Amino acid sequence: MRILLDKFSKSFGSTKIIEDMDLEVGSGEMLALLGPSGCGKSTTLFAVCGIHRPTAGRILFGDRDVTHLPSQERNVGVVFQSYALYPHMTVEENIGFPLMVKRIASADIKKQVADIAALVHIGDLLGRRPAQLSGGQQQRVALARALIRRPDVLLLDEPLANLDAKLRLEMRSEIRRLQKETGITAILVTHDQVEAMSMCDRIAIMKSGEIVQIATPSEMYKDPRTSFVASFLGNPPISFLKGKVQQGAFVLGENGLRLPLAAVSGIPDGTPLSLGVRPEHFGTTAGIPVEGKVVFAETQGRENLYDVVLPDGSVLRSIQPVRDDVKPGDSVRWHLDSASTFVFAEDGRRL
Amino acid sequence: MRTSRALGLVMIAPAAVMIFLFFLMPVVLTAIFAMTNMSTATGISGGAWQVTQTAVNRLKAEMPELAGGIAEPRFVIDEEGLAALEALKLKAGFGTELRTSHMGEVFPSRREAERMIKALKDRPSTREVKQISDLFNRSVLNTRFETRDQLMASLKKLGFTLTPAEQETVAATTYTGWVWTTENFRIIRNSPDMAQIFLNTAFYVSVTLLLFNVSYALFLAITTHYMPASTASVFRAIWLLPRITPVVIYVLMWKWLTWDSGFISMFMGQFGYPPKNYLLDSANNAWFFVILINGFIGASMGMLVFSSAIKAIPQTQFHASEVDGASRWQQVRHIILPQLRWPILFVTCYQTLSLLASFNEILLSTRGGPGRATEVWSLAAYHTALNNYTGNLEYGLGAAMALVLVVVGIVLSLIYLRIFRYDTLISKPLIED
């Protein structure tokens, strides 16, 4: 079912969190709300599930206006960051709770709980209490509880934040699998770009209550609209060089490195710019040679990560297949793939 | 390790001493007193052996002959009496003749003794006969003996030969001090008054507990939970007032309300009802107000405990249950109440004990009246042992009543722990990964 936020605004007292946000999530789509903490992504999620009431604007599920419906009547499933399992109930009672409050016959509940528990692979834990479960198992219970009443919409609030790294990887694909199998429309709130990129069809990246860009993960990675988006996606993160336009080229510092870039043409001389260079675009086989000194090297097994200080003091990051010939302190002359760099105006806009 | 353990003992010593002095000792002393028949009449130190008319009456049931004998005056011609006679400086012949021909004779009545004296050779005058016979009067009635042996010696001298068992009975009936006994518990078990007081207590504790200390407190805690914070704190503050008002003033306000010139009388007067004391005019009214007075105090404690317990439930559980489709009532029923099991146990247990033990509100308001309609166990123990109209304060019986209260309290606590399945409340979670 499609979710539509139409001029949605939310403020707490006099503090405006979100103003006039428009967002559409297509039916069966999984969308990530990505942003740093305090950007309003959880507020948006809570408004969609009805825990917060919007200050202004409308929220539509399909064609149904749910803006003023209490959360009980919205038919949404939510997985909370802390899972919010009921500690005094068994796993079976937890999962069956949404059906139990609808006064469905207990035999029916038992059957449906068994089905959904099998789907999330916790069929053998039904008799336990949440305190007797590991984090990943609790996570699955929370998912099962959210899914059991076949909600129109599945909302996930930082569902992986409390899991350890290995489990996080496992649950990432697990949640995506369940979402695909059930064909449910889902919104994932997260501050982790890896989660957003790996799990979702599209990402809406948020900053201070506004959506900066909505795109598929690869589009957004290749074509960030602002320096904020560019800095948020990618691991290891992008590095920025500050410079000025000089005769159709980007010049780093006072008569330093000069990069002829197509994107710069037509910009008046002396305009301050910043240049975003992703680590995989420095240290390539072809491009403009750049000299610098390695100050930091880190191996990640398959790849090595280097920090290189340029003569003017700015730092470029490089990721390369493992090699043993470069140590911190070495001077290097590596190539920069200037065609893949991003040019941003001083206010962060992509040029 | 050793020093830290020693340090621990040192640190806990003051508390241990306090617990011993102010908790264990009173209980132990109560238990000890409960096994005695101490009262104002017996005193708390030792007693003496005294053949009072009451003692004789008691003795009549078991040894009617002896009782009759003791009650009568007895006359014995003995050295003691002869010495006294000499001191009177009457005719020397009286003493000499009594010593030689009548020494050791016992006369069961004054008449017989005086007949013998009259027949003495020196012919005493009627006045002298009286004087002499008085000297040989050896009745034990109303005589106080400091030891048991003195009493027995006197009886023997009077010609009562008693078997050891009989001696025991006589000693027991004439002893004025306190003795070890289990009589108190028999009184408690058999007296219909005690049964009535027990029923009063059960009624008072269970109704106050159920209606106010738990139910009403839960109602307040849950309703204030769903109120905006500022409104909720105003409500909580109002319900705290009975608790923080000094109890004397609080009860006095209730008395003002219910007096025959008080608010209720004035209000009912508007509808033509004559003024009356609503607090004490009937047993039902007295109970009504006694329960309200205590309930309003008790409700605030439960309210605070339950409110903070509800606050301790993570907010997301309320969010989650709303999203899961639970109505307010279902939230209360399935999310809040099951997680209040421990606080409810605590409040029930604590308030049962405090209702059982405290009687100050009742003492200040109805004094157990009208009649003894609102007399509860602790108040009855207080009246028995420390303050009653007859003036004979029965410490032993009062202590026994207090001991019964302690036992009832412990038994009830154990039952509560069982009902609320305390073991599952404290069971350790089994976390694995």
PDB file of C-alpha atoms in Angstrom, chain A residues 7-20 40 43-44 47 52-57:
ATOM      1  CA  LYS A   7       2.779  18.890   3.516  1.00  0.00           C
ATOM      2  CA  PHE A   8       3.401  17.068   6.780  1.00  0.00           C
ATOM      3  CA  SER A   9       4.573  19.274   9.650  1.00  0.00           C
ATOM      4  CA  LYS A  10       5.327  18.424  13.240  1.00  0.00           C
ATOM      5  CA  SER A  11       6.345  20.627  16.100  1.00  0.00           C
ATOM      6  CA  PHE A  12       6.666  19.975  19.811  1.00  0.00           C
ATOM      7  CA  GLY A  13       5.562  23.120  21.603  1.00  0.00           C
ATOM      8  CA  SER A  14       7.364  25.940  19.828  1.00  0.00           C
ATOM      9  CA  THR A  15      10.100  23.674  18.471  1.00  0.00           C
ATOM     10  CA  LYS A  16       9.491  22.933  14.812  1.00  0.00           C
ATOM     11  CA  ILE A  17      10.878  19.531  13.927  1.00  0.00           C
ATOM     12  CA  ILE A  18       9.510  19.045  10.441  1.00  0.00           C
ATOM     13  CA  GLU A  19       7.905  21.552   8.101  1.00  0.00           C
ATOM     14  CA  ASP A  20       5.949  20.841   4.928  1.00  0.00           C
ATOM     15  CA  GLY A  40      13.376  14.179  12.409  1.00  0.00           C
ATOM     16  CA  THR A  43       9.394  11.754  14.376  1.00  0.00           C
ATOM     17  CA  THR A  44       8.248  11.115  10.829  1.00  0.00           C
ATOM     18  CA  ALA A  47       3.640  10.233  12.828  1.00  0.00           C
ATOM     19  CA  HIS A  52       2.570  11.423  17.195  1.00  0.00           C
ATOM     20  CA  ARG A  53      -0.203  13.476  15.616  1.00  0.00           C
ATOM     21  CA  PRO A  54       0.899  15.780  12.784  1.00  0.00           C
ATOM     22  CA  THR A  55       0.737  19.499  13.509  1.00  0.00           C
ATOM     23  CA  ALA A  56      -0.316  20.107   9.914  1.00  0.00           C
ATOM     24  CA  GLY A  57      -0.605  18.224   6.652  1.00  0.00           C
TER      25      GLY A  57
END
